[in-house]
JSON list of C-alpha atoms in Angstrom, two decimals:
[
{"chain": "A", "resi": 1, "resn": "LEU", "atom": "CA", "xyz": [-57.85, -107.38, 17.04]},
{"chain": "A", "resi": 2, "resn": "SER", "atom": "CA", "xyz": [-57.73, -106.68, 13.31]},
{"chain": "A", "resi": 3, "resn": "LEU", "atom": "CA", "xyz": [-56.90, -103.03, 14.11]},
{"chain": "A", "resi": 4, "resn": "LEU", "atom": "CA", "xyz": [-53.82, -103.92, 16.16]},
{"chain": "A", "resi": 5, "resn": "PRO", "atom": "CA", "xyz": [-51.50, -103.97, 13.11]},
{"chain": "A", "resi": 6, "resn": "LEU", "atom": "CA", "xyz": [-52.38, -100.29, 12.57]},
{"chain": "A", "resi": 7, "resn": "LEU", "atom": "CA", "xyz": [-50.43, -99.44, 15.73]},
{"chain": "A", "resi": 8, "resn": "ARG", "atom": "CA", "xyz": [-47.25, -100.24, 13.83]},
{"chain": "A", "resi": 9, "resn": "LEU", "atom": "CA", "xyz": [-48.31, -99.89, 10.20]},
{"chain": "A", "resi": 10, "resn": "ASN", "atom": "CA", "xyz": [-49.28, -96.92, 8.08]},
{"chain": "A", "resi": 11, "resn": "LEU", "atom": "CA", "xyz": [-52.63, -96.84, 6.29]},
{"chain": "A", "resi": 12, "resn": "GLN", "atom": "CA", "xyz": [-50.77, -96.29, 3.05]},
{"chain": "A", "resi": 13, "resn": "GLN", "atom": "CA", "xyz": [-49.15, -99.72, 3.39]},
{"chain": "A", "resi": 14, "resn": "PRO", "atom": "CA", "xyz": [-51.00, -102.74, 1.94]},
{"chain": "A", "resi": 15, "resn": "ALA", "atom": "CA", "xyz": [-50.92, -104.60, 5.25]},
{"chain": "A", "resi": 16, "resn": "GLY", "atom": "CA", "xyz": [-52.48, -101.64, 7.06]},
{"chain": "A", "resi": 17, "resn": "GLN", "atom": "CA", "xyz": [-55.19, -101.30, 4.43]},
{"chain": "A", "resi": 18, "resn": "MET", "atom": "CA", "xyz": [-55.98, -105.01, 4.62]},
{"chain": "A", "resi": 19, "resn": "ALA", "atom": "CA", "xyz": [-56.24, -104.77, 8.42]},
{"chain": "A", "resi": 20, "resn": "LEU", "atom": "CA", "xyz": [-58.69, -101.85, 8.20]},
{"chain": "A", "resi": 21, "resn": "PHE", "atom": "CA", "xyz": [-60.77, -103.59, 5.54]},
{"chain": "A", "resi": 22, "resn": "ALA", "atom": "CA", "xyz": [-60.90, -106.75, 7.67]},
{"chain": "A", "resi": 23, "resn": "ALA", "atom": "CA", "xyz": [-62.02, -104.67, 10.65]},
{"chain": "A", "resi": 24, "resn": "SER", "atom": "CA", "xyz": [-64.77, -103.07, 8.57]},
{"chain": "A", "resi": 25, "resn": "VAL", "atom": "CA", "xyz": [-66.05, -106.49, 7.52]},
{"chain": "A", "resi": 26, "resn": "LEU", "atom": "CA", "xyz": [-65.89, -107.82, 11.09]},
{"chain": "A", "resi": 27, "resn": "VAL", "atom": "CA", "xyz": [-68.06, -104.93, 12.28]},
{"chain": "A", "resi": 28, "resn": "GLY", "atom": "CA", "xyz": [-70.94, -106.51, 10.38]},
{"chain": "A", "resi": 29, "resn": "ALA", "atom": "CA", "xyz": [-70.23, -109.91, 11.88]},
{"chain": "A", "resi": 30, "resn": "LEU", "atom": "CA", "xyz": [-70.19, -108.34, 15.35]},
{"chain": "A", "resi": 31, "resn": "LEU", "atom": "CA", "xyz": [-73.52, -106.57, 14.75]},
{"chain": "A", "resi": 32, "resn": "ALA", "atom": "CA", "xyz": [-75.08, -109.83, 13.55]},
{"chain": "A", "resi": 33, "resn": "LEU", "atom": "CA", "xyz": [-73.77, -111.63, 16.62]},
{"chain": "A", "resi": 34, "resn": "VAL", "atom": "CA", "xyz": [-75.13, -108.97, 18.96]},
{"chain": "A", "resi": 35, "resn": "GLY", "atom": "CA", "xyz": [-78.50, -109.00, 17.20]},
{"chain": "A", "resi": 36, "resn": "GLN", "atom": "CA", "xyz": [-78.79, -112.79, 17.47]},
{"chain": "A", "resi": 37, "resn": "THR", "atom": "CA", "xyz": [-77.60, -112.89, 21.09]},
{"chain": "A", "resi": 38, "resn": "TYR", "atom": "CA", "xyz": [-79.82, -110.18, 22.50]},
{"chain": "A", "resi": 39, "resn": "GLN", "atom": "CA", "xyz": [-82.73, -110.60, 20.04]},
{"chain": "A", "resi": 40, "resn": "SER", "atom": "CA", "xyz": [-82.83, -106.87, 19.30]},
{"chain": "A", "resi": 41, "resn": "GLY", "atom": "CA", "xyz": [-85.67, -107.28, 16.80]},
{"chain": "A", "resi": 42, "resn": "ALA", "atom": "CA", "xyz": [-84.02, -104.95, 14.30]},
{"chain": "A", "resi": 43, "resn": "ASP", "atom": "CA", "xyz": [-84.80, -105.47, 10.66]},
{"chain": "A", "resi": 44, "resn": "THR", "atom": "CA", "xyz": [-82.07, -106.61, 8.29]},
{"chain": "A", "resi": 45, "resn": "TYR", "atom": "CA", "xyz": [-81.94, -103.30, 6.47]},
{"chain": "A", "resi": 46, "resn": "GLU", "atom": "CA", "xyz": [-81.29, -101.54, 9.81]},
{"chain": "A", "resi": 47, "resn": "LEU", "atom": "CA", "xyz": [-78.33, -103.84, 10.41]},
{"chain": "A", "resi": 48, "resn": "PHE", "atom": "CA", "xyz": [-76.77, -102.91, 7.08]},
{"chain": "A", "resi": 49, "resn": "LEU", "atom": "CA", "xyz": [-77.49, -99.22, 7.67]},
{"chain": "A", "resi": 50, "resn": "VAL", "atom": "CA", "xyz": [-75.88, -99.22, 11.12]},
{"chain": "A", "resi": 51, "resn": "TRP", "atom": "CA", "xyz": [-72.94, -101.19, 9.70]},
{"chain": "A", "resi": 52, "resn": "ALA", "atom": "CA", "xyz": [-72.49, -98.55, 6.99]},
{"chain": "A", "resi": 53, "resn": "LEU", "atom": "CA", "xyz": [-72.71, -95.69, 9.49]},
{"chain": "A", "resi": 54, "resn": "LEU", "atom": "CA", "xyz": [-70.19, -97.27, 11.85]},
{"chain": "A", "resi": 55, "resn": "ILE", "atom": "CA", "xyz": [-67.51, -97.76, 9.20]},
{"chain": "A", "resi": 56, "resn": "THR", "atom": "CA", "xyz": [-68.09, -94.38, 7.51]},
{"chain": "A", "resi": 57, "resn": "PRO", "atom": "CA", "xyz": [-65.36, -92.60, 9.59]},
{"chain": "A", "resi": 58, "resn": "TRP", "atom": "CA", "xyz": [-62.85, -95.27, 8.61]},
{"chain": "A", "resi": 59, "resn": "VAL", "atom": "CA", "xyz": [-63.88, -94.97, 4.97]},
{"chain": "A", "resi": 60, "resn": "VAL", "atom": "CA", "xyz": [-63.41, -91.21, 4.99]},
{"chain": "A", "resi": 61, "resn": "LEU", "atom": "CA", "xyz": [-60.08, -91.31, 6.83]},
{"chain": "A", "resi": 62, "resn": "ALA", "atom": "CA", "xyz": [-58.55, -94.19, 4.88]},
{"chain": "A", "resi": 63, "resn": "CYS", "atom": "CA", "xyz": [-59.61, -93.07, 1.37]},
{"chain": "A", "resi": 64, "resn": "MET", "atom": "CA", "xyz": [-59.42, -96.69, 0.21]},
{"chain": "A", "resi": 65, "resn": "PRO", "atom": "CA", "xyz": [-61.33, -97.61, -2.96]},
{"chain": "A", "resi": 66, "resn": "ALA", "atom": "CA", "xyz": [-62.20, -101.04, -1.55]},
{"chain": "A", "resi": 67, "resn": "LEU", "atom": "CA", "xyz": [-63.74, -99.49, 1.55]},
{"chain": "A", "resi": 68, "resn": "TRP", "atom": "CA", "xyz": [-65.76, -97.01, -0.52]},
{"chain": "A", "resi": 69, "resn": "LEU", "atom": "CA", "xyz": [-67.12, -99.90, -2.55]},
{"chain": "A", "resi": 70, "resn": "LEU", "atom": "CA", "xyz": [-67.97, -101.82, 0.63]},
{"chain": "A", "resi": 71, "resn": "LEU", "atom": "CA", "xyz": [-69.84, -98.78, 1.96]},
{"chain": "A", "resi": 72, "resn": "LEU", "atom": "CA", "xyz": [-71.77, -98.47, -1.32]},
{"chain": "A", "resi": 73, "resn": "VAL", "atom": "CA", "xyz": [-72.70, -102.17, -1.24]},
{"chain": "A", "resi": 74, "resn": "LEU", "atom": "CA", "xyz": [-74.00, -101.80, 2.31]},
{"chain": "A", "resi": 75, "resn": "LEU", "atom": "CA", "xyz": [-76.06, -98.72, 1.41]},
{"chain": "A", "resi": 76, "resn": "ASN", "atom": "CA", "xyz": [-77.53, -100.52, -1.62]},
{"chain": "A", "resi": 77, "resn": "LEU", "atom": "CA", "xyz": [-78.44, -103.54, 0.48]},
{"chain": "A", "resi": 78, "resn": "SER", "atom": "CA", "xyz": [-79.96, -101.36, 3.19]},
{"chain": "A", "resi": 79, "resn": "LEU", "atom": "CA", "xyz": [-82.02, -99.33, 0.72]},
{"chain": "A", "resi": 80, "resn": "GLY", "atom": "CA", "xyz": [-83.15, -102.36, -1.27]},
{"chain": "A", "resi": 81, "resn": "LEU", "atom": "CA", "xyz": [-84.19, -104.30, 1.83]},
{"chain": "A", "resi": 82, "resn": "ALA", "atom": "CA", "xyz": [-85.92, -101.22, 3.27]},
{"chain": "A", "resi": 83, "resn": "LEU", "atom": "CA", "xyz": [-87.99, -100.82, 0.10]},
{"chain": "A", "resi": 84, "resn": "ASP", "atom": "CA", "xyz": [-88.97, -104.49, 0.33]},
{"chain": "A", "resi": 85, "resn": "ASN", "atom": "CA", "xyz": [-89.62, -104.67, 4.08]},
{"chain": "A", "resi": 86, "resn": "LEU", "atom": "CA", "xyz": [-91.60, -101.44, 4.15]},
{"chain": "A", "resi": 87, "resn": "ALA", "atom": "CA", "xyz": [-93.56, -102.54, 1.05]},
{"chain": "A", "resi": 88, "resn": "ILE", "atom": "CA", "xyz": [-92.76, -99.35, -0.83]},
{"chain": "A", "resi": 89, "resn": "ARG", "atom": "CA", "xyz": [-94.07, -99.97, -4.34]},
{"chain": "A", "resi": 90, "resn": "HIS", "atom": "CA", "xyz": [-94.63, -96.45, -5.63]},
{"chain": "A", "resi": 91, "resn": "LEU", "atom": "CA", "xyz": [-92.64, -93.22, -5.37]},
{"chain": "A", "resi": 92, "resn": "PHE", "atom": "CA", "xyz": [-93.54, -89.78, -6.65]},
{"chain": "A", "resi": 93, "resn": "GLU", "atom": "CA", "xyz": [-94.16, -89.16, -10.34]},
{"chain": "A", "resi": 94, "resn": "PRO", "atom": "CA", "xyz": [-92.55, -89.01, -12.87]},
{"chain": "A", "resi": 95, "resn": "PHE", "atom": "CA", "xyz": [-90.13, -91.40, -11.12]},
{"chain": "A", "resi": 96, "resn": "ALA", "atom": "CA", "xyz": [-92.58, -93.76, -9.48]},
{"chain": "A", "resi": 97, "resn": "HIS", "atom": "CA", "xyz": [-90.68, -97.05, -9.54]},
{"chain": "A", "resi": 98, "resn": "PRO", "atom": "CA", "xyz": [-88.75, -97.81, -6.32]},
{"chain": "A", "resi": 99, "resn": "LEU", "atom": "CA", "xyz": [-85.64, -98.63, -8.36]},
{"chain": "A", "resi": 100, "resn": "TRP", "atom": "CA", "xyz": [-85.26, -94.91, -9.05]},
{"chain": "A", "resi": 101, "resn": "SER", "atom": "CA", "xyz": [-84.09, -94.43, -5.47]},
{"chain": "A", "resi": 102, "resn": "ILE", "atom": "CA", "xyz": [-81.38, -97.06, -5.93]},
{"chain": "A", "resi": 103, "resn": "PHE", "atom": "CA", "xyz": [-80.40, -95.49, -9.26]},
{"chain": "A", "resi": 104, "resn": "ALA", "atom": "CA", "xyz": [-80.16, -92.08, -7.57]},
{"chain": "A", "resi": 105, "resn": "LEU", "atom": "CA", "xyz": [-77.91, -93.54, -4.87]},
{"chain": "A", "resi": 106, "resn": "ASN", "atom": "CA", "xyz": [-75.54, -95.15, -7.36]},
{"chain": "A", "resi": 107, "resn": "ILE", "atom": "CA", "xyz": [-75.43, -92.28, -9.85]},
{"chain": "A", "resi": 108, "resn": "SER", "atom": "CA", "xyz": [-74.56, -90.00, -6.93]},
{"chain": "A", "resi": 109, "resn": "ALA", "atom": "CA", "xyz": [-71.83, -92.43, -5.89]},
{"chain": "A", "resi": 110, "resn": "ALA", "atom": "CA", "xyz": [-70.50, -92.56, -9.46]},
{"chain": "A", "resi": 111, "resn": "SER", "atom": "CA", "xyz": [-70.41, -88.77, -9.66]},
{"chain": "A", "resi": 112, "resn": "LEU", "atom": "CA", "xyz": [-68.60, -88.49, -6.33]},
{"chain": "A", "resi": 113, "resn": "TRP", "atom": "CA", "xyz": [-66.14, -91.18, -7.45]},
{"chain": "A", "resi": 114, "resn": "ILE", "atom": "CA", "xyz": [-65.32, -89.22, -10.62]},
{"chain": "A", "resi": 115, "resn": "LEU", "atom": "CA", "xyz": [-64.89, -85.97, -8.69]},
{"chain": "A", "resi": 116, "resn": "ALA", "atom": "CA", "xyz": [-62.80, -87.58, -5.95]},
{"chain": "A", "resi": 117, "resn": "THR", "atom": "CA", "xyz": [-60.46, -89.36, -8.36]},
{"chain": "A", "resi": 118, "resn": "HIS", "atom": "CA", "xyz": [-60.13, -86.50, -10.84]},
{"chain": "A", "resi": 119, "resn": "GLY", "atom": "CA", "xyz": [-56.49, -85.51, -11.04]},
{"chain": "A", "resi": 120, "resn": "SER", "atom": "CA", "xyz": [-55.37, -88.49, -8.94]},
{"chain": "A", "resi": 121, "resn": "ALA", "atom": "CA", "xyz": [-52.88, -91.03, -10.16]},
{"chain": "A", "resi": 122, "resn": "SER", "atom": "CA", "xyz": [-54.84, -93.65, -12.06]},
{"chain": "A", "resi": 123, "resn": "THR", "atom": "CA", "xyz": [-54.53, -97.13, -10.58]},
{"chain": "A", "resi": 124, "resn": "ALA", "atom": "CA", "xyz": [-56.13, -100.42, -11.55]},
{"chain": "A", "resi": 125, "resn": "LEU", "atom": "CA", "xyz": [-58.28, -100.43, -8.41]},
{"chain": "A", "resi": 126, "resn": "LEU", "atom": "CA", "xyz": [-59.55, -96.90, -9.02]},
{"chain": "A", "resi": 127, "resn": "ARG", "atom": "CA", "xyz": [-60.46, -97.72, -12.61]},
{"chain": "A", "resi": 128, "resn": "TRP", "atom": "CA", "xyz": [-62.05, -101.02, -11.61]},
{"chain": "A", "resi": 129, "resn": "GLY", "atom": "CA", "xyz": [-64.11, -99.41, -8.86]},
{"chain": "A", "resi": 130, "resn": "GLY", "atom": "CA", "xyz": [-65.37, -96.64, -11.12]},
{"chain": "A", "resi": 131, "resn": "ARG", "atom": "CA", "xyz": [-66.33, -99.14, -13.79]},
{"chain": "A", "resi": 132, "resn": "VAL", "atom": "CA", "xyz": [-68.25, -101.32, -11.34]},
{"chain": "A", "resi": 133, "resn": "ILE", "atom": "CA", "xyz": [-70.35, -98.39, -10.10]},
{"chain": "A", "resi": 134, "resn": "ALA", "atom": "CA", "xyz": [-70.96, -97.11, -13.63]},
{"chain": "A", "resi": 135, "resn": "LEU", "atom": "CA", "xyz": [-71.99, -100.56, -14.88]},
{"chain": "A", "resi": 136, "resn": "LEU", "atom": "CA", "xyz": [-74.40, -100.92, -11.98]},
{"chain": "A", "resi": 137, "resn": "CYS", "atom": "CA", "xyz": [-75.97, -97.58, -12.94]},
{"chain": "A", "resi": 138, "resn": "LEU", "atom": "CA", "xyz": [-76.26, -98.74, -16.55]},
{"chain": "A", "resi": 139, "resn": "LEU", "atom": "CA", "xyz": [-77.88, -102.00, -15.46]},
{"chain": "A", "resi": 140, "resn": "ILE", "atom": "CA", "xyz": [-80.44, -100.22, -13.27]},
{"chain": "A", "resi": 141, "resn": "ILE", "atom": "CA", "xyz": [-81.44, -97.52, -15.78]},
{"chain": "A", "resi": 142, "resn": "THR", "atom": "CA", "xyz": [-81.67, -100.08, -18.60]},
{"chain": "A", "resi": 143, "resn": "GLY", "atom": "CA", "xyz": [-83.84, -102.31, -16.41]},
{"chain": "A", "resi": 144, "resn": "LEU", "atom": "CA", "xyz": [-86.08, -99.33, -15.66]},
{"chain": "A", "resi": 145, "resn": "ALA", "atom": "CA", "xyz": [-86.31, -98.51, -19.37]},
{"chain": "A", "resi": 146, "resn": "ILE", "atom": "CA", "xyz": [-87.22, -102.11, -20.24]},
{"chain": "A", "resi": 147, "resn": "GLY", "atom": "CA", "xyz": [-89.87, -102.15, -17.52]},
{"chain": "A", "resi": 148, "resn": "TYR", "atom": "CA", "xyz": [-91.32, -98.89, -18.82]},
{"chain": "A", "resi": 149, "resn": "VAL", "atom": "CA", "xyz": [-91.46, -100.19, -22.40]},
{"chain": "A", "resi": 150, "resn": "ASN", "atom": "CA", "xyz": [-93.21, -103.37, -21.27]},
{"chain": "A", "resi": 151, "resn": "SER", "atom": "CA", "xyz": [-95.85, -101.49, -19.30]},
{"chain": "A", "resi": 152, "resn": "TRP", "atom": "CA", "xyz": [-95.85, -97.98, -20.85]},
{"chain": "A", "resi": 153, "resn": "ASN", "atom": "CA", "xyz": [-96.71, -96.63, -17.41]},
{"chain": "A", "resi": 154, "resn": "ASN", "atom": "CA", "xyz": [-97.25, -92.86, -17.53]},
{"chain": "A", "resi": 155, "resn": "SER", "atom": "CA", "xyz": [-96.03, -92.52, -13.94]},
{"chain": "A", "resi": 156, "resn": "ASP", "atom": "CA", "xyz": [-92.49, -93.19, -15.25]},
{"chain": "A", "resi": 157, "resn": "ALA", "atom": "CA", "xyz": [-92.82, -91.10, -18.40]},
{"chain": "A", "resi": 158, "resn": "LEU", "atom": "CA", "xyz": [-89.30, -89.67, -18.17]},
{"chain": "A", "resi": 159, "resn": "THR", "atom": "CA", "xyz": [-87.60, -93.07, -18.14]},
{"chain": "A", "resi": 160, "resn": "LEU", "atom": "CA", "xyz": [-86.54, -93.12, -21.80]},
{"chain": "A", "resi": 161, "resn": "PRO", "atom": "CA", "xyz": [-85.35, -89.47, -21.84]},
{"chain": "A", "resi": 162, "resn": "VAL", "atom": "CA", "xyz": [-83.29, -90.18, -18.71]},
{"chain": "A", "resi": 163, "resn": "TRP", "atom": "CA", "xyz": [-81.83, -93.29, -20.37]},
{"chain": "A", "resi": 164, "resn": "LEU", "atom": "CA", "xyz": [-80.94, -91.23, -23.42]},
{"chain": "A", "resi": 165, "resn": "GLY", "atom": "CA", "xyz": [-79.31, -88.52, -21.31]},
{"chain": "A", "resi": 166, "resn": "PHE", "atom": "CA", "xyz": [-77.41, -91.16, -19.36]},
{"chain": "A", "resi": 167, "resn": "SER", "atom": "CA", "xyz": [-76.23, -92.67, -22.65]},
{"chain": "A", "resi": 168, "resn": "LEU", "atom": "CA", "xyz": [-74.94, -89.31, -23.89]},
{"chain": "A", "resi": 169, "resn": "LEU", "atom": "CA", "xyz": [-73.04, -88.86, -20.63]},
{"chain": "A", "resi": 170, "resn": "TRP", "atom": "CA", "xyz": [-71.69, -92.41, -20.96]},
{"chain": "A", "resi": 171, "resn": "LEU", "atom": "CA", "xyz": [-70.42, -91.71, -24.48]},
{"chain": "A", "resi": 172, "resn": "TYR", "atom": "CA", "xyz": [-68.77, -88.50, -23.31]},
{"chain": "A", "resi": 173, "resn": "LEU", "atom": "CA", "xyz": [-66.98, -90.22, -20.44]},
{"chain": "A", "resi": 174, "resn": "TYR", "atom": "CA", "xyz": [-65.89, -93.39, -22.20]},
{"chain": "A", "resi": 175, "resn": "ARG", "atom": "CA", "xyz": [-65.61, -92.26, -25.82]},
{"chain": "A", "resi": 176, "resn": "LEU", "atom": "CA", "xyz": [-64.56, -88.61, -25.82]},
{"chain": "A", "resi": 177, "resn": "ARG", "atom": "CA", "xyz": [-62.98, -88.07, -22.44]},
{"chain": "A", "resi": 178, "resn": "GLN", "atom": "CA", "xyz": [-61.13, -91.39, -22.26]},
{"chain": "A", "resi": 179, "resn": "LEU", "atom": "CA", "xyz": [-61.60, -94.33, -24.57]},
{"chain": "A", "resi": 180, "resn": "GLU", "atom": "CA", "xyz": [-62.86, -97.39, -22.67]},
{"chain": "A", "resi": 181, "resn": "LEU", "atom": "CA", "xyz": [-63.83, -100.17, -25.05]},
{"chain": "A", "resi": 182, "resn": "THR", "atom": "CA", "xyz": [-65.15, -102.39, -22.28]},
{"chain": "A", "resi": 183, "resn": "MET", "atom": "CA", "xyz": [-67.58, -99.72, -21.12]},
{"chain": "A", "resi": 184, "resn": "LEU", "atom": "CA", "xyz": [-68.63, -98.89, -24.67]},
{"chain": "A", "resi": 185, "resn": "SER", "atom": "CA", "xyz": [-69.27, -102.58, -25.32]},
{"chain": "A", "resi": 186, "resn": "ALA", "atom": "CA", "xyz": [-71.52, -102.76, -22.26]},
{"chain": "A", "resi": 187, "resn": "TRP", "atom": "CA", "xyz": [-73.45, -99.69, -23.40]},
{"chain": "A", "resi": 188, "resn": "ALA", "atom": "CA", "xyz": [-73.81, -101.09, -26.92]},
{"chain": "A", "resi": 189, "resn": "MET", "atom": "CA", "xyz": [-75.22, -104.34, -25.56]},
{"chain": "A", "resi": 190, "resn": "ALA", "atom": "CA", "xyz": [-77.70, -102.44, -23.37]},
{"chain": "A", "resi": 191, "resn": "ALA", "atom": "CA", "xyz": [-78.75, -100.25, -26.32]},
{"chain": "A", "resi": 192, "resn": "ILE", "atom": "CA", "xyz": [-79.28, -103.28, -28.56]},
{"chain": "A", "resi": 193, "resn": "ILE", "atom": "CA", "xyz": [-81.41, -105.04, -25.94]},
{"chain": "A", "resi": 194, "resn": "LEU", "atom": "CA", "xyz": [-83.52, -101.95, -25.38]},
{"chain": "A", "resi": 195, "resn": "CYS", "atom": "CA", "xyz": [-84.00, -101.29, -29.10]},
{"chain": "A", "resi": 196, "resn": "VAL", "atom": "CA", "xyz": [-85.07, -104.88, -29.73]},
{"chain": "A", "resi": 197, "resn": "ILE", "atom": "CA", "xyz": [-87.55, -104.81, -26.85]},
{"chain": "A", "resi": 198, "resn": "ILE", "atom": "CA", "xyz": [-89.04, -101.52, -28.07]},
{"chain": "A", "resi": 199, "resn": "LEU", "atom": "CA", "xyz": [-89.36, -102.93, -31.57]},
{"chain": "A", "resi": 200, "resn": "ALA", "atom": "CA", "xyz": [-91.00, -106.10, -30.28]},
{"chain": "A", "resi": 201, "resn": "GLU", "atom": "CA", "xyz": [-93.44, -104.14, -28.13]},
{"chain": "A", "resi": 202, "resn": "VAL", "atom": "CA", "xyz": [-94.43, -101.79, -30.97]},
{"chain": "A", "resi": 203, "resn": "LEU", "atom": "CA", "xyz": [-94.88, -104.49, -33.62]},
{"chain": "A", "resi": 204, "resn": "SER", "atom": "CA", "xyz": [-96.24, -107.35, -31.50]},
{"chain": "A", "resi": 205, "resn": "ASP", "atom": "CA", "xyz": [-99.87, -106.56, -32.34]},
{"chain": "A", "resi": 206, "resn": "SER", "atom": "CA", "xyz": [-99.25, -105.57, -35.96]},
{"chain": "A", "resi": 207, "resn": "ILE", "atom": "CA", "xyz": [-97.51, -108.52, -37.62]},
{"chain": "A", "resi": 208, "resn": "ALA", "atom": "CA", "xyz": [-97.47, -112.29, -37.31]},
{"chain": "A", "resi": 209, "resn": "THR", "atom": "CA", "xyz": [-95.34, -113.87, -34.60]},
{"chain": "A", "resi": 210, "resn": "GLU", "atom": "CA", "xyz": [-93.10, -115.72, -37.09]},
{"chain": "A", "resi": 211, "resn": "VAL", "atom": "CA", "xyz": [-92.41, -112.54, -39.04]},
{"chain": "A", "resi": 212, "resn": "LEU", "atom": "CA", "xyz": [-91.74, -110.66, -35.80]},
{"chain": "A", "resi": 213, "resn": "PHE", "atom": "CA", "xyz": [-89.19, -113.24, -34.65]},
{"chain": "A", "resi": 214, "resn": "LEU", "atom": "CA", "xyz": [-87.45, -113.08, -38.03]},
{"chain": "A", "resi": 215, "resn": "LEU", "atom": "CA", "xyz": [-87.38, -109.29, -37.94]},
{"chain": "A", "resi": 216, "resn": "LEU", "atom": "CA", "xyz": [-86.03, -109.25, -34.39]},
{"chain": "A", "resi": 217, "resn": "THR", "atom": "CA", "xyz": [-83.34, -111.76, -35.30]},
{"chain": "A", "resi": 218, "resn": "LEU", "atom": "CA", "xyz": [-82.22, -109.68, -38.26]},
{"chain": "A", "resi": 219, "resn": "THR", "atom": "CA", "xyz": [-82.29, -106.56, -36.08]},
{"chain": "A", "resi": 220, "resn": "VAL", "atom": "CA", "xyz": [-80.07, -108.17, -33.45]},
{"chain": "A", "resi": 221, "resn": "LEU", "atom": "CA", "xyz": [-77.62, -109.36, -36.11]},
{"chain": "A", "resi": 222, "resn": "GLY", "atom": "CA", "xyz": [-77.53, -105.98, -37.81]},
{"chain": "A", "resi": 223, "resn": "LEU", "atom": "CA", "xyz": [-77.09, -103.94, -34.64]},
{"chain": "A", "resi": 224, "resn": "SER", "atom": "CA", "xyz": [-74.50, -106.35, -33.22]},
{"chain": "A", "resi": 225, "resn": "SER", "atom": "CA", "xyz": [-72.48, -106.23, -36.44]},
{"chain": "A", "resi": 226, "resn": "THR", "atom": "CA", "xyz": [-72.66, -102.45, -36.51]},
{"chain": "A", "resi": 227, "resn": "ALA", "atom": "CA", "xyz": [-71.52, -102.23, -32.89]},
{"chain": "A", "resi": 228, "resn": "ALA", "atom": "CA", "xyz": [-68.66, -104.67, -33.54]},
{"chain": "A", "resi": 229, "resn": "VAL", "atom": "CA", "xyz": [-67.45, -102.65, -36.53]},
{"chain": "A", "resi": 230, "resn": "TRP", "atom": "CA", "xyz": [-67.68, -99.41, -34.55]},
{"chain": "A", "resi": 231, "resn": "LEU", "atom": "CA", "xyz": [-65.72, -100.83, -31.61]},
{"chain": "A", "resi": 232, "resn": "ARG", "atom": "CA", "xyz": [-63.11, -102.33, -33.94]},
{"chain": "A", "resi": 233, "resn": "GLN", "atom": "CA", "xyz": [-62.60, -98.98, -35.63]},
{"chain": "A", "resi": 234, "resn": "LEU", "atom": "CA", "xyz": [-62.21, -97.26, -32.28]},
{"chain": "A", "resi": 235, "resn": "SER", "atom": "CA", "xyz": [-59.69, -99.86, -31.16]},
{"chain": "A", "resi": 236, "resn": "GLN", "atom": "CA", "xyz": [-57.70, -99.52, -34.38]},
{"chain": "A", "resi": 237, "resn": "ARG", "atom": "CA", "xyz": [-57.73, -95.73, -34.12]},
{"chain": "A", "resi": 238, "resn": "ALA", "atom": "CA", "xyz": [-56.51, -95.90, -30.52]},
{"chain": "A", "resi": 239, "resn": "ARG", "atom": "CA", "xyz": [-53.65, -98.22, -31.53]},
{"chain": "A", "resi": 240, "resn": "ASP", "atom": "CA", "xyz": [-52.68, -95.89, -34.38]},
{"chain": "A", "resi": 241, "resn": "LEU", "atom": "CA", "xyz": [-52.60, -92.90, -32.05]},
{"chain": "A", "resi": 242, "resn": "SER", "atom": "CA", "xyz": [-50.51, -94.86, -29.57]},
{"chain": "A", "resi": 243, "resn": "HIS", "atom": "CA", "xyz": [-47.99, -95.82, -32.27]},
{"chain": "A", "resi": 244, "resn": "GLN", "atom": "CA", "xyz": [-47.79, -92.22, -33.47]},
{"chain": "A", "resi": 245, "resn": "SER", "atom": "CA", "xyz": [-47.14, -90.89, -29.97]},
{"chain": "A", "resi": 246, "resn": "ARG", "atom": "CA", "xyz": [-44.39, -93.49, -29.44]},
{"chain": "A", "resi": 247, "resn": "SER", "atom": "CA", "xyz": [-42.73, -92.67, -32.74]},
{"chain": "A", "resi": 248, "resn": "MET", "atom": "CA", "xyz": [-42.74, -88.96, -31.91]},
{"chain": "A", "resi": 249, "resn": "GLN", "atom": "CA", "xyz": [-40.97, -89.68, -28.66]}
]
């Protein structure tokens, strides 16, 4: 029923896009209803995977950012639940943690998003969608780095180099290519947290607990102040460039 408006509306119209998005969401509700009615015995991750596969043609044809994000959410849920249900606790070295598979999925999605939107007219939804995927990647890789620092597991020995490479790519995209203060702030916060945890792990057995807490507090204050000054300078420089371009016009 939610697809009936598409008989009279174009997919480029907001009403048509809303109808297609509603239909994509209702596919999941229909699958859940069928599974409960006929007791198919399918695992939850299979439900999300089938849901994602069924709406993939609509996603490709519609080219709607909201639908792409819905597909990515379904794939993340399916992969995460599959790792849990199948009790997969170890992948191949040097990327042994199961979260690496989720990171690979989302970094691939972020790369495809950048390639697909390159040269397109920038809209708020496109920017918002790209930021959400990128922030999810940052959250996952930072969580992996923190877990590696806490355990120093040799099976994930490339975690910190990958985090560093990801950070360099982040700075290129959101500092050099196009200034995004929100994204730079998120990266700065992740870097501060990781640095503090590394410092705490290295010095925890060397100095007294009270001294360590004092040192960590001073480190957080110093790094936060440095990041705030850096972001303020970038913001001021961006405003100056904007004023200069307006005056030249």
